Amino acid sequence: MSFILNETLAKDAVELGNFNLCKLLWMNDKQYPWAILVPRVNDIQELYQLTVAQQINAMEESNFLLETMTKVFKADKMNVAALGNMVPQLHIHHIARYKNDPAWPSPVWGVKKPIHYGENEMIKEVSPLLAELKDNFGFKEV
């Protein structure tokens, strides 16, 4: 059975590529550098539902993404969350935060409406990140 991405995630974010385990999405909100990892395992909502090997893999991919985003986007702080209150499919948000961003110091959810990227803005934003991710933990762009 092939992996099925939740339709809300597919609508709100753009698929950038795949690590060994997780699909990498980019939230279509230019107020924050915001990546989402989604383990390509159907019908799971929580991290503990992954096998131990998958849990380790997800953590390694997440930590690598966090470190890379911190460097590329020069974040003051990285926020990581797997809420799932609105979208039950397991997905892990990785958000670069700045002391001068629109929501600081609060969480980003519900503070401001998303501001979508223009036609070429997202490519410009994510290109340095993709260059750093390439070939690490099996990452391949789509």
Coordinates of N, CA and C in Angstrom, one line a residue:
M1 N 0.8 -1.2 0.0 CA 0.0 0.0 0.0 C 0.9 1.2 0.0
S2 N 0.6 2.2 -0.9 CA 1.4 3.4 -1.0 C 1.0 4.4 0.1
F3 N 1.9 5.3 0.4 CA 1.7 6.3 1.5 C 0.6 7.3 1.0
I4 N -0.3 7.7 1.9 CA -1.3 8.7 1.6 C -1.1 9.9 2.6
L5 N -0.8 11.1 2.0 CA -0.7 12.3 2.8 C -2.0 12.9 3.1
N6 N -2.2 13.3 4.3 CA -3.5 13.9 4.7 C -3.8 15.1 3.8
E7 N -5.0 15.3 3.4 CA -5.4 16.3 2.5 C -5.2 17.7 3.0
T8 N -5.3 17.9 4.3 CA -5.0 19.3 4.9 C -3.6 19.6 4.8
L9 N -2.7 18.7 5.1 CA -1.3 18.9 4.9 C -0.9 19.2 3.4
A10 N -1.5 18.4 2.6 CA -1.3 18.6 1.1 C -1.7 20.0 0.6
K11 N -2.8 20.5 1.2 CA -3.3 21.8 0.8 C -2.5 22.9 1.4
D12 N -2.1 22.8 2.7 CA -1.4 23.9 3.4 C 0.1 24.0 3.1
A13 N 0.7 22.9 2.6 CA 2.1 22.9 2.5 C 2.5 22.3 1.1
V14 N 3.8 22.5 0.7 CA 4.3 22.0 -0.5 C 5.3 20.9 -0.2
E15 N 5.3 19.9 -1.0 CA 6.2 18.8 -0.8 C 7.6 19.1 -1.4
L16 N 8.6 19.0 -0.6 CA 10.0 19.3 -1.0 C 10.8 18.1 -1.4
G17 N 10.5 17.0 -0.6 CA 11.3 15.8 -0.9 C 11.1 14.7 0.2
N18 N 11.9 13.7 0.2 CA 11.8 12.6 1.1 C 13.1 12.2 1.7
F19 N 13.1 12.0 3.0 CA 14.3 11.4 3.7 C 14.0 9.9 3.7
N20 N 14.9 9.1 4.3 CA 14.7 7.7 4.4 C 13.3 7.3 4.9
L21 N 12.8 8.0 5.9 CA 11.5 7.7 6.5 C 10.5 8.7 6.2
C22 N 10.8 10.0 6.4 CA 9.9 11.1 6.4 C 9.8 11.9 5.1
K23 N 8.6 12.3 4.8 CA 8.3 13.2 3.7 C 8.6 14.6 4.3
L24 N 9.2 15.5 3.5 CA 9.5 16.9 4.0 C 8.6 17.8 3.2
L25 N 7.8 18.6 4.0 CA 6.9 19.6 3.5 C 7.3 20.9 3.9
W26 N 6.9 22.0 3.2 CA 7.2 23.4 3.6 C 5.9 24.1 3.6
M27 N 5.6 24.6 4.8 CA 4.3 25.4 5.0 C 4.3 26.6 4.2
N28 N 3.1 26.8 3.5 CA 3.0 28.0 2.7 C 2.6 29.2 3.5
D29 N 3.5 29.7 4.3 CA 3.3 30.9 5.1 C 4.7 31.5 5.3
K30 N 4.9 32.6 4.5 CA 6.2 33.2 4.5 C 6.6 34.0 5.7
Q31 N 5.7 34.0 6.7 CA 6.0 34.7 8.0 C 7.1 34.0 8.8
Y32 N 7.2 32.6 8.6 CA 8.1 31.8 9.3 C 8.7 30.7 8.4
P33 N 10.0 30.5 8.5 CA 10.6 29.3 7.9 C 10.0 28.1 8.6
W34 N 9.2 27.3 7.9 CA 8.4 26.2 8.6 C 8.4 25.0 7.8
A35 N 9.1 24.0 8.3 CA 9.1 22.7 7.7 C 8.2 21.7 8.5
I36 N 7.8 20.7 7.8 CA 7.0 19.6 8.4 C 7.5 18.3 8.0
L37 N 7.8 17.4 8.9 CA 8.2 16.0 8.6 C 7.0 15.1 8.8
V38 N 6.7 14.3 7.9 CA 5.6 13.3 8.0 C 6.2 11.9 7.7
P39 N 6.2 11.1 8.8 CA 6.7 9.7 8.5 C 5.8 9.0 7.5
R40 N 6.4 8.4 6.5 CA 5.6 7.8 5.4 C 5.1 6.4 5.9
V41 N 4.3 6.4 6.9 CA 3.6 5.2 7.4 C 2.2 5.6 7.6
N42 N 1.3 4.8 6.9 CA -0.1 5.1 7.0 C -0.7 4.7 8.3
D43 N -1.8 5.4 8.7 CA -2.7 5.1 9.8 C -2.0 5.2 11.2
I44 N -1.1 6.2 11.3 CA -0.5 6.4 12.7 C -0.8 7.9 13.1
Q45 N -0.9 8.1 14.4 CA -1.1 9.4 14.9 C -0.1 9.8 15.9
E46 N 0.6 8.9 16.5 CA 1.6 9.1 17.6 C 2.9 8.5 17.3
L47 N 4.0 9.1 17.8 CA 5.3 8.6 17.6 C 5.5 7.2 18.1
Y48 N 4.9 6.8 19.2 CA 5.0 5.5 19.8 C 4.5 4.4 18.8
Q49 N 3.7 4.8 17.9 CA 3.1 3.8 16.9 C 4.1 3.4 15.9
L50 N 5.2 4.1 15.8 CA 6.3 3.7 14.9 C 7.1 2.6 15.5
T51 N 7.7 1.8 14.7 CA 8.6 0.8 15.3 C 9.8 1.5 16.0
V52 N 10.5 0.8 16.8 CA 11.6 1.5 17.5 C 12.6 2.0 16.4
A53 N 12.9 1.2 15.4 CA 13.8 1.6 14.3 C 13.3 2.9 13.6
Q54 N 12.0 2.9 13.4 CA 11.4 4.1 12.8 C 11.4 5.3 13.7
Q55 N 11.2 5.1 15.0 CA 11.3 6.2 16.0 C 12.7 6.8 15.9
I56 N 13.8 6.0 15.9 CA 15.1 6.4 15.9 C 15.4 7.2 14.6
N57 N 14.9 6.6 13.5 CA 15.1 7.3 12.2 C 14.4 8.6 12.2
A58 N 13.2 8.7 12.7 CA 12.4 10.0 12.7 C 13.2 11.0 13.5
M59 N 13.7 10.6 14.7 CA 14.4 11.5 15.5 C 15.7 12.0 14.9
E60 N 16.4 11.1 14.2 CA 17.7 11.5 13.5 C 17.3 12.5 12.4
E61 N 16.3 12.2 11.6 CA 15.9 13.1 10.5 C 15.5 14.5 11.1
S62 N 14.7 14.5 12.2 CA 14.2 15.7 12.8 C 15.4 16.5 13.4
N63 N 16.3 15.9 14.1 CA 17.4 16.6 14.6 C 18.3 17.2 13.5
F64 N 18.5 16.4 12.5 CA 19.3 17.0 11.3 C 18.6 18.2 10.7
L65 N 17.3 18.1 10.5 CA 16.5 19.2 10.0 C 16.6 20.4 10.9
L66 N 16.5 20.2 12.2 CA 16.6 21.3 13.2 C 17.9 22.0 13.1
E67 N 19.0 21.2 13.1 CA 20.3 21.8 13.1 C 20.5 22.6 11.8
T68 N 20.1 22.0 10.7 CA 20.3 22.6 9.4 C 19.4 23.9 9.2
M69 N 18.2 23.9 9.7 CA 17.3 25.1 9.6 C 17.9 26.2 10.5
T70 N 18.4 25.8 11.7 CA 19.0 26.8 12.6 C 20.1 27.5 11.9
K71 N 21.0 26.8 11.2 CA 22.1 27.3 10.5 C 21.7 28.2 9.3
V72 N 20.9 27.6 8.4 CA 20.5 28.3 7.2 C 19.7 29.5 7.5
F73 N 18.7 29.4 8.4 CA 17.8 30.6 8.7 C 18.2 31.4 9.8
K74 N 19.4 31.1 10.5 CA 19.9 31.8 11.6 C 18.8 32.1 12.7
A75 N 18.1 31.1 13.0 CA 17.0 31.2 14.0 C 17.5 31.5 15.4
D76 N 16.7 32.3 16.1 CA 16.9 32.6 17.5 C 16.5 31.3 18.3
K77 N 15.5 30.6 17.8 CA 15.0 29.4 18.5 C 14.3 28.6 17.5
M78 N 14.4 27.3 17.7 CA 13.6 26.4 16.8 C 12.5 25.8 17.7
N79 N 11.2 25.9 17.1 CA 10.1 25.3 17.8 C 9.8 23.9 17.1
V80 N 9.6 22.9 17.9 CA 9.3 21.6 17.3 C 8.0 21.1 18.0
A81 N 7.0 20.6 17.2 CA 5.7 20.2 17.8 C 5.1 19.1 16.9
A82 N 4.5 18.2 17.6 CA 3.6 17.2 16.9 C 2.3 17.2 17.6
L83 N 1.5 18.2 17.3 CA 0.2 18.4 18.0 C -0.9 17.4 17.5
G84 N -1.3 17.5 16.2 CA -2.2 16.6 15.7 C -3.7 16.9 16.1
N85 N -3.9 18.0 16.8 CA -5.3 18.3 17.2 C -6.3 18.5 16.0
M86 N -5.8 19.1 15.0 CA -6.6 19.4 13.8 C -6.4 18.4 12.7
V87 N -5.1 17.9 12.6 CA -4.8 16.9 11.5 C -4.2 15.7 12.3
P88 N -5.0 14.6 12.3 CA -4.5 13.5 13.1 C -3.3 12.7 12.6
Q89 N -3.0 12.8 11.3 CA -1.9 12.1 10.8 C -0.6 12.6 11.4
L90 N 0.3 11.7 11.9 CA 1.5 12.1 12.6 C 2.3 13.0 11.7
H91 N 2.6 14.2 12.1 CA 3.5 15.1 11.4 C 4.1 16.0 12.5
I92 N 5.4 16.4 12.2 CA 6.2 17.1 13.2 C 6.6 18.5 12.6
H93 N 6.1 19.5 13.2 CA 6.4 20.9 12.8 C 7.8 21.3 13.2
H94 N 8.6 22.0 12.4 CA 9.9 22.5 12.7 C 9.9 24.0 12.2
I95 N 9.8 24.9 13.2 CA 9.6 26.3 12.9 C 10.7 27.1 13.4
A96 N 11.4 27.9 12.5 CA 12.4 28.8 12.9 C 11.8 30.1 13.4
R97 N 12.2 30.4 14.7 CA 11.6 31.6 15.3 C 12.6 32.7 15.6
Y98 N 12.1 33.9 15.6 CA 12.9 35.1 15.8 C 12.2 36.0 16.8
K99 N 13.0 36.7 17.5 CA 12.5 37.5 18.6 C 11.7 38.7 18.0
N100 N 11.8 38.9 16.7 CA 11.0 40.0 16.1 C 9.9 39.4 15.1
D101 N 9.6 38.1 15.2 CA 8.6 37.5 14.3 C 7.2 37.9 14.8
P102 N 6.2 37.8 13.9 CA 4.8 38.2 14.3 C 4.2 37.6 15.5
A103 N 4.6 36.4 15.9 CA 4.0 35.7 17.0 C 4.9 35.7 18.3
W104 N 6.1 36.1 18.2 CA 7.0 36.0 19.3 C 6.5 36.6 20.6
P105 N 6.5 36.0 21.7 CA 7.1 34.7 22.1 C 6.1 33.6 22.1
S106 N 4.9 33.9 21.6 CA 3.8 32.9 21.7 C 4.0 31.8 20.6
P107 N 3.3 30.7 20.6 CA 3.2 29.8 19.5 C 2.7 30.5 18.3
V108 N 3.0 30.0 17.1 CA 2.5 30.6 15.8 C 1.1 30.4 15.5
W109 N 0.5 29.3 16.0 CA -0.9 28.9 15.6 C -1.9 30.0 16.1
G110 N -2.7 30.4 15.1 CA -3.8 31.3 15.4 C -3.5 32.7 15.7
V111 N -2.2 33.1 15.6 CA -1.8 34.5 15.8 C -2.1 35.4 14.6
K112 N -1.6 35.0 13.5 CA -1.8 35.7 12.3 C -2.3 34.8 11.2
K113 N -3.1 35.3 10.2 CA -3.4 34.4 9.1 C -2.2 34.2 8.2
P114 N -2.1 33.0 7.6 CA -0.9 32.8 6.7 C -0.8 33.8 5.6
I115 N 0.4 34.2 5.3 CA 0.8 35.0 4.2 C 1.5 34.1 3.2
H116 N 0.8 33.7 2.1 CA 1.3 32.8 1.1 C 2.5 33.3 0.3
Y117 N 3.4 32.5 -0.1 CA 4.5 32.8 -0.9 C 4.0 33.2 -2.3
G118 N 4.8 34.2 -2.9 CA 4.5 34.5 -4.3 C 5.1 33.4 -5.2
E119 N 5.0 33.6 -6.5 CA 5.3 32.6 -7.4 C 6.7 32.0 -7.3
N120 N 7.8 32.8 -7.1 CA 9.1 32.3 -7.0 C 9.7 32.5 -5.6
E121 N 9.0 33.0 -4.7 CA 9.5 33.3 -3.3 C 9.8 32.1 -2.5
M122 N 9.0 31.0 -2.6 CA 9.3 29.8 -1.9 C 10.6 29.1 -2.4
I123 N 10.8 29.1 -3.7 CA 12.0 28.5 -4.2 C 13.2 29.2 -3.7
K124 N 13.2 30.5 -3.7 CA 14.3 31.3 -3.2 C 14.5 31.0 -1.7
E125 N 13.4 30.9 -0.9 CA 13.5 30.6 0.5 C 14.1 29.3 0.8
V126 N 13.7 28.2 0.1 CA 14.1 26.9 0.5 C 15.3 26.4 -0.2
S127 N 15.8 27.0 -1.3 CA 16.9 26.5 -2.0 C 18.2 26.3 -1.2
P128 N 18.5 27.3 -0.3 CA 19.7 27.0 0.5 C 19.5 25.8 1.5
L129 N 18.3 25.7 2.0 CA 18.0 24.5 2.9 C 18.2 23.2 2.1
L130 N 17.6 23.1 0.9 CA 17.6 21.9 0.1 C 19.1 21.5 -0.2
A131 N 19.9 22.5 -0.5 CA 21.3 22.3 -0.8 C 22.0 21.6 0.4
E132 N 21.7 22.0 1.6 CA 22.3 21.5 2.8 C 21.7 20.1 3.1
L133 N 20.5 19.8 2.8 CA 19.9 18.5 3.1 C 20.3 17.4 2.1
K134 N 20.6 17.8 0.9 CA 20.8 16.8 -0.1 C 21.8 15.7 0.3
D135 N 21.3 14.5 0.0 CA 22.0 13.3 0.3 C 22.3 12.9 1.7
N136 N 21.7 13.7 2.7 CA 21.8 13.3 4.1 C 20.6 12.6 4.5
F137 N 20.7 11.5 5.2 CA 19.6 10.6 5.6 C 18.7 10.2 4.4
G138 N 19.4 10.0 3.3 CA 18.7 9.6 2.1 C 17.9 10.7 1.4
F139 N 18.0 12.0 1.8 CA 17.2 13.0 1.3 C 17.3 13.2 -0.2
K140 N 16.1 13.2 -0.9 CA 16.0 13.5 -2.3 C 14.9 14.4 -2.5
E141 N 15.1 15.4 -3.3 CA 14.1 16.4 -3.7 C 13.1 15.7 -4.6
V142 N 11.8 16.3 -4.6 CA 10.8 15.8 -5.5 C 10.9 16.6 -6.8

